[in-house]
Amino acid sequence: MKDSNCIFCKIAEGQIPSAKVYEDDNMLVFKDIEPKAKVHLLAIGKDHFKLLSEMDEERSRLLSYMLEKIPAIAAENGCKNGFRLVINQGEDAGQTVFHLHVHILGGEPLPW
Ligand code: AMP
Ligand code: ZN
């Protein structure tokens, strides 16, 4: 399901350009436009849902698929020594885009 007002749905559909590093039928990985580390990628599922708290069986299959793919994608894109994954949920975490996404951070030693 897509949300026509959602910037990440538009990126997934190619209506807004992005620096894609990986795409398949289920997911897309692209460079964050305001990187917070030397390597900062965003992994999104092609199905739209807003929050980790909206997870159900089908969505958790998608997230699990993404988590399985991410280590190789991260290694191929400059995170050979490791990486950190972040999912922001809601206001206190500073979530700004309400389409579930996994931040992939690395390419250098990361401050905690
Ligand atoms: P969050 O705070 O977890 O909602 O993160 C949203 C992230 O999306 C931020 O790190 C933004 O820099 C990034 N972002 C927003 N718009 C774009 C875009 N058009 N292309 C790439 N990254 C984006
Ligand atoms: Zn969306």
mmCIF file of N, CA and C and ligand atoms in Angstrom:
data_model
loop_
_atom_site.group_PDB
_atom_site.id
_atom_site.type_symbol
_atom_site.label_atom_id
_atom_site.label_comp_id
_atom_site.label_asym_id
_atom_site.label_seq_id
_atom_site.Cartn_x
_atom_site.Cartn_y
_atom_site.Cartn_z
ATOM 1 N N MET A 1 0.841 -1.203 0.000
ATOM 2 C CA MET A 1 0.000 0.000 0.000
ATOM 3 C C MET A 1 0.877 1.255 0.000
ATOM 4 N N LYS A 2 0.519 2.229 -0.813
ATOM 5 C CA LYS A 2 1.286 3.481 -0.881
ATOM 6 C C LYS A 2 0.467 4.602 -0.262
ATOM 7 N N ASP A 3 1.183 5.630 0.198
ATOM 8 C CA ASP A 3 0.528 6.841 0.685
ATOM 9 C C ASP A 3 0.998 7.967 -0.238
ATOM 10 N N SER A 4 0.059 8.568 -0.953
ATOM 11 C CA SER A 4 0.431 9.535 -1.992
ATOM 12 C C SER A 4 1.042 10.808 -1.413
ATOM 13 N N ASN A 5 0.912 11.013 -0.086
ATOM 14 C CA ASN A 5 1.534 12.204 0.524
ATOM 15 C C ASN A 5 2.906 11.902 1.129
ATOM 16 N N CYS A 6 3.357 10.676 0.976
ATOM 17 C CA CYS A 6 4.562 10.256 1.705
ATOM 18 C C CYS A 6 5.810 10.390 0.827
ATOM 19 N N ILE A 7 6.787 11.121 1.341
ATOM 20 C CA ILE A 7 8.018 11.372 0.565
ATOM 21 C C ILE A 7 8.779 10.073 0.267
ATOM 22 N N PHE A 8 8.769 9.115 1.213
ATOM 23 C CA PHE A 8 9.522 7.880 0.952
ATOM 24 C C PHE A 8 8.758 6.963 -0.018
ATOM 25 N N CYS A 9 7.421 6.997 -0.028
ATOM 26 C CA CYS A 9 6.677 6.278 -1.083
ATOM 27 C C CYS A 9 7.036 6.868 -2.445
ATOM 28 N N LYS A 10 7.141 8.200 -2.505
ATOM 29 C CA LYS A 10 7.482 8.853 -3.782
ATOM 30 C C LYS A 10 8.905 8.478 -4.215
ATOM 31 N N ILE A 11 9.811 8.376 -3.260
ATOM 32 C CA ILE A 11 11.175 7.932 -3.594
ATOM 33 C C ILE A 11 11.122 6.480 -4.100
ATOM 34 N N ALA A 12 10.342 5.634 -3.414
ATOM 35 C CA ALA A 12 10.248 4.219 -3.818
ATOM 36 C C ALA A 12 9.666 4.090 -5.226
ATOM 37 N N GLU A 13 8.762 5.004 -5.599
ATOM 38 C CA GLU A 13 8.131 4.944 -6.924
ATOM 39 C C GLU A 13 8.937 5.704 -7.979
ATOM 40 N N GLY A 14 10.034 6.335 -7.570
ATOM 41 C CA GLY A 14 10.861 7.071 -8.526
ATOM 42 C C GLY A 14 10.323 8.452 -8.868
ATOM 43 N N GLN A 15 9.291 8.928 -8.137
ATOM 44 C CA GLN A 15 8.732 10.264 -8.417
ATOM 45 C C GLN A 15 9.613 11.360 -7.842
ATOM 46 N N ILE A 16 10.384 11.014 -6.806
ATOM 47 C CA ILE A 16 11.380 11.936 -6.250
ATOM 48 C C ILE A 16 12.727 11.227 -6.393
ATOM 49 N N PRO A 17 13.734 11.938 -6.921
ATOM 50 C CA PRO A 17 15.029 11.273 -7.110
ATOM 51 C C PRO A 17 15.728 10.951 -5.791
ATOM 52 N N SER A 18 16.519 9.895 -5.799
ATOM 53 C CA SER A 18 17.314 9.557 -4.620
ATOM 54 C C SER A 18 18.590 8.884 -5.105
ATOM 55 N N ALA A 19 19.591 8.874 -4.242
ATOM 56 C CA ALA A 19 20.843 8.193 -4.572
ATOM 57 C C ALA A 19 20.707 6.747 -4.105
ATOM 58 N N LYS A 20 20.104 5.919 -4.968
ATOM 59 C CA LYS A 20 19.847 4.513 -4.620
ATOM 60 C C LYS A 20 21.124 3.709 -4.620
ATOM 61 N N VAL A 21 21.273 2.853 -3.615
ATOM 62 C CA VAL A 21 22.402 1.922 -3.645
ATOM 63 C C VAL A 21 21.934 0.470 -3.777
ATOM 64 N N TYR A 22 20.646 0.229 -3.527
ATOM 65 C CA TYR A 22 20.122 -1.149 -3.637
ATOM 66 C C TYR A 22 18.612 -1.083 -3.833
ATOM 67 N N GLU A 23 18.098 -1.950 -4.685
ATOM 68 C CA GLU A 23 16.643 -2.045 -4.847
ATOM 69 C C GLU A 23 16.263 -3.460 -5.241
ATOM 70 N N ASP A 24 15.205 -3.958 -4.665
ATOM 71 C CA ASP A 24 14.595 -5.198 -5.162
ATOM 72 C C ASP A 24 13.079 -5.037 -5.051
ATOM 73 N N ASP A 25 12.333 -6.118 -5.201
ATOM 74 C CA ASP A 25 10.863 -6.006 -5.221
ATOM 75 C C ASP A 25 10.284 -5.527 -3.892
ATOM 76 N N ASN A 26 11.019 -5.751 -2.801
ATOM 77 C CA ASN A 26 10.468 -5.484 -1.469
ATOM 78 C C ASN A 26 11.000 -4.234 -0.798
ATOM 79 N N MET A 27 12.198 -3.831 -1.164
ATOM 80 C CA MET A 27 12.859 -2.758 -0.405
ATOM 81 C C MET A 27 13.758 -1.898 -1.275
ATOM 82 N N LEU A 28 14.155 -0.778 -0.685
ATOM 83 C CA LEU A 28 15.038 0.172 -1.365
ATOM 84 C C LEU A 28 16.018 0.707 -0.313
ATOM 85 N N VAL A 29 17.257 0.919 -0.731
ATOM 86 C CA VAL A 29 18.236 1.564 0.152
ATOM 87 C C VAL A 29 18.828 2.743 -0.615
ATOM 88 N N PHE A 30 18.846 3.902 0.038
ATOM 89 C CA PHE A 30 19.371 5.106 -0.612
ATOM 90 C C PHE A 30 20.128 5.947 0.408
ATOM 91 N N LYS A 31 20.910 6.914 -0.108
ATOM 92 C CA LYS A 31 21.733 7.749 0.779
ATOM 93 C C LYS A 31 20.879 8.800 1.454
ATOM 94 N N ASP A 32 21.095 8.979 2.758
ATOM 95 C CA ASP A 32 20.405 10.039 3.478
ATOM 96 C C ASP A 32 20.902 11.395 2.956
ATOM 97 N N ILE A 33 19.951 12.307 2.751
ATOM 98 C CA ILE A 33 20.264 13.612 2.171
ATOM 99 C C ILE A 33 21.045 14.507 3.145
ATOM 100 N N GLU A 34 20.941 14.229 4.435
ATOM 101 C CA GLU A 34 21.701 14.980 5.455
ATOM 102 C C GLU A 34 22.463 13.992 6.320
ATOM 103 N N PRO A 35 23.580 13.466 5.786
ATOM 104 C CA PRO A 35 24.266 12.364 6.478
ATOM 105 C C PRO A 35 24.784 12.742 7.863
ATOM 106 N N LYS A 36 24.537 11.865 8.826
ATOM 107 C CA LYS A 36 25.009 12.069 10.204
ATOM 108 C C LYS A 36 26.229 11.200 10.501
ATOM 109 N N ALA A 37 26.767 10.533 9.503
ATOM 110 C CA ALA A 37 28.013 9.765 9.624
ATOM 111 C C ALA A 37 28.599 9.697 8.217
ATOM 112 N N LYS A 38 29.852 9.234 8.123
ATOM 113 C CA LYS A 38 30.501 9.171 6.806
ATOM 114 C C LYS A 38 29.635 8.376 5.821
ATOM 115 N N VAL A 39 29.106 7.245 6.282
ATOM 116 C CA VAL A 39 28.107 6.510 5.503
ATOM 117 C C VAL A 39 26.781 6.602 6.253
ATOM 118 N N HIS A 40 25.766 7.085 5.590
ATOM 119 C CA HIS A 40 24.427 7.159 6.191
ATOM 120 C C HIS A 40 23.421 6.801 5.111
ATOM 121 N N LEU A 41 22.904 5.575 5.234
ATOM 122 C CA LEU A 41 21.924 5.067 4.275
ATOM 123 C C LEU A 41 20.587 4.904 4.974
ATOM 124 N N LEU A 42 19.530 4.902 4.176
ATOM 125 C CA LEU A 42 18.184 4.635 4.704
ATOM 126 C C LEU A 42 17.626 3.430 3.967
ATOM 127 N N ALA A 43 17.155 2.449 4.726
ATOM 128 C CA ALA A 43 16.490 1.288 4.128
ATOM 129 C C ALA A 43 15.000 1.427 4.367
ATOM 130 N N ILE A 44 14.221 1.317 3.286
ATOM 131 C CA ILE A 44 12.755 1.390 3.424
ATOM 132 C C ILE A 44 12.124 0.184 2.738
ATOM 133 N N GLY A 45 10.984 -0.228 3.269
ATOM 134 C CA GLY A 45 10.183 -1.236 2.603
ATOM 135 C C GLY A 45 9.305 -0.546 1.572
ATOM 136 N N LYS A 46 8.903 -1.280 0.542
ATOM 137 C CA LYS A 46 8.047 -0.670 -0.483
ATOM 138 C C LYS A 46 6.595 -0.555 -0.037
ATOM 139 N N ASP A 47 6.240 -1.215 1.056
ATOM 140 C CA ASP A 47 4.903 -1.040 1.643
ATOM 141 C C ASP A 47 4.946 0.076 2.660
ATOM 142 N N HIS A 48 3.934 0.928 2.600
ATOM 143 C CA HIS A 48 3.907 2.074 3.508
ATOM 144 C C HIS A 48 3.291 1.715 4.861
ATOM 145 N N PHE A 49 4.051 1.919 5.914
ATOM 146 C CA PHE A 49 3.462 2.038 7.243
ATOM 147 C C PHE A 49 4.359 2.954 8.052
ATOM 148 N N LYS A 50 3.769 3.568 9.082
ATOM 149 C CA LYS A 50 4.418 4.732 9.683
ATOM 150 C C LYS A 50 5.420 4.404 10.776
ATOM 151 N N LEU A 51 5.068 3.453 11.618
ATOM 152 C CA LEU A 51 5.747 3.319 12.906
ATOM 153 C C LEU A 51 6.066 1.864 13.219
ATOM 154 N N LEU A 52 7.118 1.666 13.985
ATOM 155 C CA LEU A 52 7.435 0.321 14.463
ATOM 156 C C LEU A 52 6.269 -0.246 15.285
ATOM 157 N N SER A 53 5.569 0.643 15.975
ATOM 158 C CA SER A 53 4.444 0.196 16.805
ATOM 159 C C SER A 53 3.247 -0.284 15.977
ATOM 160 N N GLU A 54 3.303 -0.114 14.642
ATOM 161 C CA GLU A 54 2.225 -0.622 13.777
ATOM 162 C C GLU A 54 2.581 -1.989 13.186
ATOM 163 N N MET A 55 3.633 -2.585 13.728
ATOM 164 C CA MET A 55 4.089 -3.867 13.201
ATOM 165 C C MET A 55 3.029 -4.946 13.355
ATOM 166 N N ASP A 56 2.852 -5.732 12.293
ATOM 167 C CA ASP A 56 2.011 -6.936 12.373
ATOM 168 C C ASP A 56 2.797 -8.053 11.674
ATOM 169 N N GLU A 57 2.162 -9.200 11.469
ATOM 170 C CA GLU A 57 2.927 -10.348 10.946
ATOM 171 C C GLU A 57 3.527 -10.076 9.574
ATOM 172 N N GLU A 58 2.729 -9.502 8.687
ATOM 173 C CA GLU A 58 3.199 -9.248 7.328
ATOM 174 C C GLU A 58 4.327 -8.205 7.343
ATOM 175 N N ARG A 59 4.128 -7.148 8.134
ATOM 176 C CA ARG A 59 5.139 -6.105 8.207
ATOM 177 C C ARG A 59 6.408 -6.612 8.875
ATOM 178 N N SER A 60 6.258 -7.487 9.844
ATOM 179 C CA SER A 60 7.474 -7.999 10.485
ATOM 180 C C SER A 60 8.221 -8.934 9.535
ATOM 181 N N ARG A 61 7.511 -9.581 8.613
ATOM 182 C CA ARG A 61 8.208 -10.373 7.569
ATOM 183 C C ARG A 61 9.044 -9.442 6.686
ATOM 184 N N LEU A 62 8.468 -8.298 6.332
ATOM 185 C CA LEU A 62 9.187 -7.321 5.506
ATOM 186 C C LEU A 62 10.412 -6.790 6.253
ATOM 187 N N LEU A 63 10.233 -6.425 7.520
ATOM 188 C CA LEU A 63 11.364 -5.888 8.291
ATOM 189 C C LEU A 63 12.452 -6.949 8.464
ATOM 190 N N SER A 64 12.036 -8.173 8.684
ATOM 191 C CA SER A 64 12.985 -9.268 8.831
ATOM 192 C C SER A 64 13.763 -9.481 7.521
ATOM 193 N N TYR A 65 13.067 -9.393 6.396
ATOM 194 C CA TYR A 65 13.709 -9.483 5.084
ATOM 195 C C TYR A 65 14.758 -8.372 4.948
ATOM 196 N N MET A 66 14.379 -7.148 5.347
ATOM 197 C CA MET A 66 15.304 -6.014 5.250
ATOM 198 C C MET A 66 16.532 -6.246 6.128
ATOM 199 N N LEU A 67 16.312 -6.729 7.338
ATOM 200 C CA LEU A 67 17.433 -6.957 8.262
ATOM 201 C C LEU A 67 18.385 -8.033 7.732
ATOM 202 N N GLU A 68 17.810 -9.012 7.006
ATOM 203 C CA GLU A 68 18.644 -10.056 6.414
ATOM 204 C C GLU A 68 19.537 -9.470 5.308
ATOM 205 N N LYS A 69 19.002 -8.527 4.543
ATOM 206 C CA LYS A 69 19.738 -7.949 3.399
ATOM 207 C C LYS A 69 20.754 -6.875 3.820
ATOM 208 N N ILE A 70 20.470 -6.172 4.906
ATOM 209 C CA ILE A 70 21.239 -4.969 5.252
ATOM 210 C C ILE A 70 22.745 -5.221 5.460
ATOM 211 N N PRO A 71 23.190 -6.267 6.152
ATOM 212 C CA PRO A 71 24.631 -6.399 6.379
ATOM 213 C C PRO A 71 25.463 -6.411 5.097
ATOM 214 N N ALA A 72 25.027 -7.128 4.082
ATOM 215 C CA ALA A 72 25.797 -7.170 2.825
ATOM 216 C C ALA A 72 25.735 -5.817 2.120
ATOM 217 N N ILE A 73 24.563 -5.172 2.146
ATOM 218 C CA ILE A 73 24.431 -3.854 1.490
ATOM 219 C C ILE A 73 25.339 -2.847 2.203
ATOM 220 N N ALA A 74 25.354 -2.896 3.534
ATOM 221 C CA ALA A 74 26.201 -1.980 4.308
ATOM 222 C C ALA A 74 27.674 -2.229 3.965
ATOM 223 N N ALA A 75 28.091 -3.493 3.955
ATOM 224 C CA ALA A 75 29.501 -3.818 3.668
ATOM 225 C C ALA A 75 29.902 -3.339 2.273
ATOM 226 N N GLU A 76 28.981 -3.476 1.306
ATOM 227 C CA GLU A 76 29.284 -3.054 -0.076
ATOM 228 C C GLU A 76 29.324 -1.539 -0.224
ATOM 229 N N ASN A 77 28.838 -0.832 0.791
ATOM 230 C CA ASN A 77 28.757 0.629 0.675
ATOM 231 C C ASN A 77 29.586 1.349 1.737
ATOM 232 N N GLY A 78 30.706 0.749 2.103
ATOM 233 C CA GLY A 78 31.676 1.461 2.924
ATOM 234 C C GLY A 78 31.628 1.151 4.408
ATOM 235 N N CYS A 79 30.836 0.146 4.812
ATOM 236 C CA CYS A 79 30.762 -0.204 6.247
ATOM 237 C C CYS A 79 31.370 -1.582 6.491
ATOM 238 N N LYS A 80 32.617 -1.741 6.086
ATOM 239 C CA LYS A 80 33.256 -3.073 6.224
ATOM 240 C C LYS A 80 33.618 -3.384 7.673
ATOM 241 N N ASN A 81 33.824 -2.331 8.492
ATOM 242 C CA ASN A 81 34.220 -2.553 9.893
ATOM 243 C C ASN A 81 33.060 -2.528 10.860
ATOM 244 N N GLY A 82 31.857 -2.492 10.345
ATOM 245 C CA GLY A 82 30.687 -2.469 11.221
ATOM 246 C C GLY A 82 29.764 -1.314 10.887
ATOM 247 N N PHE A 83 28.625 -1.314 11.537
ATOM 248 C CA PHE A 83 27.615 -0.282 11.278
ATOM 249 C C PHE A 83 26.627 -0.274 12.429
ATOM 250 N N ARG A 84 25.838 0.766 12.484
ATOM 251 C CA ARG A 84 24.782 0.870 13.501
ATOM 252 C C ARG A 84 23.454 1.056 12.791
ATOM 253 N N LEU A 85 22.418 0.366 13.279
ATOM 254 C CA LEU A 85 21.060 0.546 12.753
ATOM 255 C C LEU A 85 20.243 1.330 13.767
ATOM 256 N N VAL A 86 19.438 2.260 13.260
ATOM 257 C CA VAL A 86 18.561 3.062 14.122
ATOM 258 C C VAL A 86 17.178 3.125 13.475
ATOM 259 N N ILE A 87 16.155 2.909 14.304
ATOM 260 C CA ILE A 87 14.775 3.177 13.888
ATOM 261 C C ILE A 87 14.222 4.190 14.871
ATOM 262 N N ASN A 88 13.851 5.355 14.380
ATOM 263 C CA ASN A 88 13.233 6.357 15.247
ATOM 264 C C ASN A 88 11.730 6.135 15.290
ATOM 265 N N GLN A 89 11.188 6.194 16.493
ATOM 266 C CA GLN A 89 9.741 6.043 16.674
ATOM 267 C C GLN A 89 9.235 7.268 17.417
ATOM 268 N N GLY A 90 8.479 8.106 16.696
ATOM 269 C CA GLY A 90 7.751 9.190 17.351
ATOM 270 C C GLY A 90 8.566 10.415 17.710
ATOM 271 N N GLU A 91 7.868 11.293 18.410
ATOM 272 C CA GLU A 91 8.355 12.645 18.666
ATOM 273 C C GLU A 91 9.650 12.695 19.478
ATOM 274 N N ASP A 92 9.704 11.943 20.585
ATOM 275 C CA ASP A 92 10.892 12.017 21.443
ATOM 276 C C ASP A 92 12.151 11.552 20.710
ATOM 277 N N ALA A 93 11.988 10.678 19.730
ATOM 278 C CA ALA A 93 13.141 10.204 18.954
ATOM 279 C C ALA A 93 13.456 11.154 17.801
ATOM 280 N N GLY A 94 12.590 12.139 17.585
ATOM 281 C CA GLY A 94 12.819 13.099 16.501
ATOM 282 C C GLY A 94 12.436 12.558 15.140
ATOM 283 N N GLN A 95 11.520 11.585 15.102
ATOM 284 C CA GLN A 95 11.097 11.039 13.802
ATOM 285 C C GLN A 95 10.463 12.148 12.963
ATOM 286 N N THR A 96 10.949 12.282 11.725
ATOM 287 C CA THR A 96 10.423 13.343 10.851
ATOM 288 C C THR A 96 9.708 12.789 9.628
ATOM 289 N N VAL A 97 10.050 11.566 9.234
ATOM 290 C CA VAL A 97 9.388 10.958 8.073
ATOM 291 C C VAL A 97 8.628 9.730 8.559
ATOM 292 N N PHE A 98 7.318 9.747 8.302
ATOM 293 C CA PHE A 98 6.457 8.703 8.867
ATOM 294 C C PHE A 98 6.179 7.606 7.838
ATOM 295 N N HIS A 99 7.274 6.975 7.440
ATOM 296 C CA HIS A 99 7.281 5.750 6.630
ATOM 297 C C HIS A 99 8.443 4.965 7.222
ATOM 298 N N LEU A 100 8.155 3.816 7.793
ATOM 299 C CA LEU A 100 9.189 3.121 8.560
ATOM 300 C C LEU A 100 10.495 3.010 7.776
ATOM 301 N N HIS A 101 11.574 3.410 8.410
ATOM 302 C CA HIS A 101 12.886 3.338 7.759
ATOM 303 C C HIS A 101 13.948 2.970 8.780
ATOM 304 N N VAL A 102 14.962 2.288 8.291
ATOM 305 C CA VAL A 102 16.090 1.891 9.128
ATOM 306 C C VAL A 102 17.295 2.726 8.699
ATOM 307 N N HIS A 103 17.831 3.507 9.636
ATOM 308 C CA HIS A 103 19.068 4.235 9.366
ATOM 309 C C HIS A 103 20.230 3.251 9.455
ATOM 310 N N ILE A 104 21.141 3.308 8.491
ATOM 311 C CA ILE A 104 22.376 2.506 8.509
ATOM 312 C C ILE A 104 23.533 3.499 8.588
ATOM 313 N N LEU A 105 24.254 3.456 9.706
ATOM 314 C CA LEU A 105 25.305 4.448 9.954
ATOM 315 C C LEU A 105 26.645 3.748 10.093
ATOM 316 N N GLY A 106 27.689 4.311 9.487
ATOM 317 C CA GLY A 106 29.010 3.696 9.611
ATOM 318 C C GLY A 106 30.021 4.405 8.749
ATOM 319 N N GLY A 107 31.047 3.644 8.354
ATOM 320 C CA GLY A 107 32.110 4.195 7.533
ATOM 321 C C GLY A 107 33.202 4.858 8.338
ATOM 322 N N GLU A 108 33.036 4.888 9.660
ATOM 323 C CA GLU A 108 34.005 5.494 10.578
ATOM 324 C C GLU A 108 33.608 5.036 11.988
ATOM 325 N N PRO A 109 34.520 5.156 12.958
ATOM 326 C CA PRO A 109 34.114 4.836 14.336
ATOM 327 C C PRO A 109 33.000 5.808 14.769
ATOM 328 N N LEU A 110 31.946 5.270 15.312
ATOM 329 C CA LEU A 110 30.781 6.101 15.649
ATOM 330 C C LEU A 110 30.804 6.480 17.123
ATOM 331 N N PRO A 111 30.567 7.763 17.436
ATOM 332 C CA PRO A 111 30.393 8.121 18.849
ATOM 333 C C PRO A 111 29.081 7.511 19.329
ATOM 334 N N TRP A 112 28.979 7.148 20.565
ATOM 335 C CA TRP A 112 27.702 6.575 21.057
ATOM 336 C C TRP A 112 26.634 7.626 21.099
HETATM 337 P P1 AMP B 1 13.828 10.220 10.909
HETATM 338 O O1 AMP B 1 14.265 11.371 11.775
HETATM 339 O O2 AMP B 1 14.173 8.899 11.489
HETATM 340 O O3 AMP B 1 12.370 10.331 10.508
HETATM 341 O O4 AMP B 1 14.733 10.340 9.611
HETATM 342 C C1 AMP B 1 14.350 10.843 8.384
HETATM 343 C C2 AMP B 1 15.611 10.952 7.574
HETATM 344 O O5 AMP B 1 15.248 11.130 6.219
HETATM 345 C C3 AMP B 1 16.514 12.136 7.949
HETATM 346 O O6 AMP B 1 17.800 11.649 8.320
HETATM 347 C C4 AMP B 1 16.555 12.982 6.674
HETATM 348 O O7 AMP B 1 17.827 13.562 6.444
HETATM 349 C C5 AMP B 1 16.202 11.956 5.591
HETATM 350 N N1 AMP B 1 15.568 12.495 4.404
HETATM 351 C C6 AMP B 1 14.504 13.317 4.326
HETATM 352 N N2 AMP B 1 14.199 13.556 3.038
HETATM 353 C C7 AMP B 1 15.077 12.855 2.283
HETATM 354 C C8 AMP B 1 15.275 12.682 0.871
HETATM 355 N N3 AMP B 1 14.503 13.290 -0.028
HETATM 356 N N4 AMP B 1 16.286 11.893 0.454
HETATM 357 C C9 AMP B 1 17.086 11.285 1.352
HETATM 358 N N5 AMP B 1 16.947 11.382 2.687
HETATM 359 C C10 AMP B 1 15.963 12.171 3.151
HETATM 360 ZN ZN ZN B 2 5.329 5.869 2.553
#
